[in-house]
């Protein structure tokens, strides 16, 4: 078990709810993943009419922790408004804060992100900011009151994996008491394993499962990968060395002379 904000969880895999071939496959994939937290985007168009309500109710019926997000927002103001609507709709103070600054690589806008984070923390939200691996931005978000950060591995949906392991390691080393979740760019189970081996607390992914040829099987693979990465970190991997070291000792090995 581990603590995520005010909840105790067993799984270190968080899963998105978009892009699946069908709602049934989404449900099967979530179950196969073992994830206990699922993200959901708030459709801001005419929420008072109940648009998307059937989908949201379907997610709620799974008995999971929902993490609404502000996907699609490009300004701090729109992200704050969306977060307030999500809190009322989903009855949760959790919010995954996304403020996109570039439409090409969907990189977060660091200035608007920080502005929105400060405001939402002040209004009682548990803010999960989607950010880059920039250490200075991460420190500012922590100073703003964020206890959880979600740096990307790579741009959303690219599946490129951990493109800047140095930056991610720096975040982990410099922010040892902050919950860090790798979010975006994870493409294969091995990428998730690597993140957990680095000491990250969890990974959040969507495309890698939802758009796989067999989403349910891929979800099962990620479940095993996350567990393997966490256990490896706890076990303590051997240090890297420049020179070979024999795994079989030579002390006491018999030898002889040819006559």
Coordinates of C-alpha atoms in Angstrom, one line a residue:
X1 CA 0.0 0.0 0.0
X2 CA 1.1 3.6 -0.6
X3 CA -0.5 7.0 0.0
X4 CA -1.7 9.2 -2.8
X5 CA -2.8 12.5 -1.3
X6 CA -5.5 11.4 1.2
X7 CA -6.0 7.8 -0.1
X8 CA -4.4 4.5 0.5
X9 CA -3.8 2.5 -2.8
X10 CA -2.5 -0.9 -3.7
X11 CA -1.8 -0.2 -7.4
X12 CA 0.9 2.2 -8.7
X13 CA -0.7 2.4 -12.1
X14 CA -3.1 5.1 -12.9
X15 CA -5.1 4.8 -16.2
X16 CA -6.9 7.1 -18.5
X17 CA -10.4 6.5 -19.8
X18 CA -10.2 7.8 -23.4
X19 CA -9.7 6.4 -26.8
X20 CA -10.8 2.8 -26.1
X21 CA -12.6 0.9 -28.9
X22 CA -15.7 0.6 -26.8
X23 CA -16.9 1.2 -23.2
X24 CA -16.8 -2.5 -22.5
X25 CA -13.2 -2.8 -23.5
X26 CA -12.4 0.2 -21.4
X27 CA -13.9 -1.5 -18.4
X28 CA -12.2 -4.8 -19.1
X29 CA -8.8 -3.0 -19.5
X30 CA -9.2 -1.1 -16.2
X31 CA -10.0 -4.3 -14.4
X32 CA -7.0 -6.1 -16.0
X33 CA -4.7 -3.2 -15.1
X34 CA -5.6 -3.3 -11.4
X35 CA -5.7 0.5 -11.4
X36 CA -7.6 2.2 -8.6
X37 CA -7.4 5.7 -10.0
X38 CA -8.9 6.6 -13.4
X39 CA -8.7 10.0 -15.1
X40 CA -11.7 11.5 -16.9
X41 CA -11.9 14.6 -19.0
X42 CA -14.7 17.0 -18.3
X43 CA -16.8 18.0 -21.3
X44 CA -17.3 21.6 -20.7
X45 CA -20.0 22.1 -23.4
X46 CA -23.4 22.6 -21.7
X47 CA -22.7 20.4 -18.7
X48 CA -26.0 21.4 -17.2
X49 CA -27.7 19.3 -19.9
X50 CA -26.0 16.2 -18.7
X51 CA -23.8 15.7 -21.7
X52 CA -21.5 12.7 -21.0
X53 CA -23.4 11.8 -17.9
X54 CA -23.9 8.1 -18.9
X55 CA -20.2 7.7 -19.5
X56 CA -19.3 9.3 -16.1
X57 CA -21.8 7.2 -14.3
X58 CA -20.4 4.1 -15.9
X59 CA -17.0 5.0 -14.5
X60 CA -18.4 5.8 -11.1
X61 CA -20.0 2.4 -11.0
X62 CA -16.6 0.7 -11.2
X63 CA -15.9 1.8 -7.6
X64 CA -12.7 3.6 -8.5
X65 CA -11.2 6.9 -7.5
X66 CA -11.9 9.4 -10.3
X67 CA -9.3 12.0 -11.2
X68 CA -10.9 14.7 -13.3
X69 CA -8.6 16.6 -15.6
X70 CA -8.6 20.0 -17.3
X71 CA -7.6 18.6 -20.7
X72 CA -8.1 21.0 -23.6
X73 CA -7.6 24.2 -21.5
X74 CA -5.1 26.7 -22.8
X75 CA -5.4 29.4 -20.1
X76 CA -5.3 29.5 -16.4
X77 CA -8.8 31.0 -16.3
X78 CA -10.3 28.1 -18.3
X79 CA -8.5 25.5 -16.3
X80 CA -9.7 27.0 -13.0
X81 CA -13.3 27.2 -14.3
X82 CA -13.1 23.6 -15.5
X83 CA -11.7 22.4 -12.1
X84 CA -14.6 24.1 -10.2
X85 CA -17.1 22.4 -12.5
X86 CA -15.4 19.0 -12.0
X87 CA -15.5 19.3 -8.2
X88 CA -19.2 19.9 -8.3
X89 CA -19.9 17.2 -10.8
X90 CA -17.7 14.4 -9.4
X91 CA -17.8 15.5 -5.8
X92 CA -14.0 15.3 -5.4
X93 CA -11.3 17.9 -4.6
X94 CA -8.8 16.1 -6.8
X95 CA -7.9 17.7 -10.1
X96 CA -5.3 16.8 -12.7
X97 CA -4.3 20.3 -13.9
X98 CA -3.5 20.6 -17.5
X99 CA -2.8 24.0 -19.2
X100 CA -1.5 23.4 -22.7
X101 CA 0.9 26.0 -24.1
X102 CA 1.7 24.5 -27.5
X103 CA -0.7 22.6 -29.8
X104 CA 2.2 20.9 -31.7
X105 CA 3.7 18.8 -28.8
X106 CA 1.0 19.6 -26.2
X107 CA 3.6 20.9 -23.8
X108 CA 2.3 22.5 -20.7
X109 CA 2.4 26.3 -20.4
X110 CA 4.6 26.7 -17.3
X111 CA 3.4 30.2 -16.5
X112 CA -0.4 29.5 -16.7
X113 CA 0.1 26.2 -15.0
X114 CA 1.7 27.8 -12.0
X115 CA -0.9 30.6 -11.9
X116 CA -3.8 28.1 -11.9
X117 CA -2.1 25.8 -9.4
X118 CA -1.8 28.6 -6.9
X119 CA -5.4 29.6 -7.3
X120 CA -6.8 26.0 -7.0
X121 CA -4.6 25.1 -4.0
X122 CA -6.0 28.2 -2.4
X123 CA -9.5 27.0 -3.1
X124 CA -8.9 23.6 -1.4
X125 CA -8.0 21.4 -4.3
X126 CA -5.5 18.6 -4.3
X127 CA -3.7 19.6 -7.5
X128 CA -2.0 17.0 -9.7
X129 CA -0.2 19.3 -12.2
X130 CA 0.9 17.9 -15.5
X131 CA 4.3 19.4 -16.1
X132 CA 7.6 18.9 -17.9
X133 CA 10.7 17.7 -16.2
X134 CA 11.9 21.3 -15.5
X135 CA 13.3 21.4 -12.0
X136 CA 12.7 25.1 -11.4
X137 CA 9.0 24.8 -12.4
X138 CA 8.7 21.7 -10.2
X139 CA 10.1 23.6 -7.2
X140 CA 7.7 26.6 -7.9
X141 CA 4.7 24.2 -8.0
X142 CA 5.7 22.7 -4.7
X143 CA 6.1 26.2 -3.2
X144 CA 2.6 26.9 -4.5
X145 CA 1.3 24.0 -2.4
X146 CA 1.3 21.0 -4.7
X147 CA 2.2 17.8 -3.0
X148 CA 2.0 15.7 -6.2
X149 CA 3.7 16.4 -9.5
X150 CA 3.2 14.6 -12.8
X151 CA 6.2 15.3 -15.1
X152 CA 6.0 13.9 -18.6
X153 CA 8.2 11.2 -20.0
X154 CA 7.7 12.5 -23.5
X155 CA 4.9 14.4 -25.3
X156 CA 1.4 13.0 -24.9
X157 CA 0.6 10.0 -27.1
X158 CA 4.1 9.7 -28.6
X159 CA 5.0 6.5 -26.8
X160 CA 8.7 7.5 -26.9
X161 CA 9.3 6.6 -23.3
X162 CA 11.7 8.4 -20.9
X163 CA 13.4 10.8 -23.3
X164 CA 15.2 12.7 -20.5
X165 CA 16.1 10.3 -17.8
X166 CA 18.7 12.7 -16.4
X167 CA 16.0 15.3 -15.8
X168 CA 13.6 12.8 -14.2
X169 CA 16.4 11.6 -11.9
X170 CA 17.1 15.1 -10.9
X171 CA 13.5 15.7 -9.9
X172 CA 13.4 12.5 -7.9
X173 CA 16.7 13.4 -6.1
X174 CA 15.8 17.0 -5.4
X175 CA 12.2 16.4 -4.4
X176 CA 12.5 13.3 -2.2
X177 CA 9.3 14.0 -0.2
X178 CA 7.0 14.9 -3.1
X179 CA 4.9 12.2 -4.8
X180 CA 6.1 12.0 -8.4
X181 CA 4.0 10.3 -11.1
X182 CA 5.4 9.9 -14.6
X183 CA 2.6 11.1 -16.9
X184 CA 2.5 11.1 -20.8
X185 CA 4.7 9.5 -23.4
X186 CA 4.8 6.0 -21.9
X187 CA 4.6 3.5 -24.8
X188 CA 5.6 0.1 -23.5
X189 CA 5.6 -1.8 -20.2
X190 CA 9.4 -1.5 -20.0
X191 CA 9.1 2.3 -19.9
X192 CA 6.9 2.0 -16.9
X193 CA 9.3 -0.4 -15.2
X194 CA 12.1 2.0 -15.7
X195 CA 10.2 4.9 -14.2
X196 CA 9.5 2.8 -11.0
X197 CA 13.1 1.6 -10.9
X198 CA 14.1 5.3 -10.8
X199 CA 12.1 5.7 -7.7
X200 CA 9.0 7.3 -9.1
X201 CA 5.9 6.6 -7.1
X202 CA 3.6 5.6 -10.0
X203 CA 2.9 6.1 -13.7
X204 CA -0.2 7.4 -15.5
X205 CA -0.9 6.3 -19.0
X206 CA -3.7 6.0 -21.5
X207 CA -2.8 5.7 -25.2
X208 CA -0.4 2.8 -24.6
X209 CA -3.2 0.7 -23.4
X210 CA -6.3 2.1 -25.2
X211 CA -4.7 2.0 -28.7
X212 CA -2.9 -1.3 -28.3
X213 CA -4.0 -4.1 -30.6
X214 CA -5.3 -5.9 -27.5
X215 CA -5.9 -3.3 -24.8
X216 CA -6.9 -5.8 -22.1
X217 CA -3.7 -7.8 -22.6
X218 CA -1.6 -4.6 -22.6
X219 CA -3.2 -3.5 -19.4
X220 CA -2.3 -6.8 -17.8
X221 CA 1.3 -6.3 -19.1
X222 CA 1.5 -2.8 -17.6
X223 CA 0.2 -4.1 -14.3
X224 CA 3.1 -6.6 -14.1
X225 CA 5.6 -4.1 -15.3
X226 CA 4.8 -1.5 -12.6
X227 CA 5.0 -4.1 -9.9
X228 CA 8.3 -5.4 -11.2
X229 CA 9.8 -1.9 -11.3
X230 CA 8.7 -1.1 -7.8
X231 CA 10.0 -4.4 -6.4
X232 CA 13.3 -3.9 -8.2
X233 CA 13.7 -0.5 -6.7
X234 CA 13.0 -1.9 -3.2
X235 CA 15.4 -4.7 -3.7
X236 CA 18.2 -2.4 -4.6
X237 CA 19.8 -3.0 -8.0
X238 CA 23.5 -3.7 -8.3
X239 CA 25.6 -0.5 -9.2
X240 CA 26.8 0.0 -12.7
X241 CA 30.5 -0.7 -13.2
X242 CA 33.0 0.2 -15.9
X243 CA 34.8 -3.2 -15.6
X244 CA 33.6 -6.7 -15.7
X245 CA 33.3 -8.6 -12.4
X246 CA 33.1 -12.4 -12.5
X247 CA 29.9 -13.8 -11.1
X248 CA 31.7 -17.0 -10.2
X249 CA 34.5 -16.6 -7.6
X250 CA 37.9 -17.8 -8.6
X251 CA 39.3 -18.0 -5.0
X252 CA 40.0 -21.6 -4.2
X253 CA 39.6 -22.7 -7.8
X254 CA 41.8 -25.7 -8.5
X255 CA 44.6 -25.4 -11.1
X256 CA 47.2 -27.7 -12.5
X257 CA 50.3 -27.7 -14.7
X258 CA 50.5 -29.5 -18.0
X259 CA 53.6 -31.8 -18.0

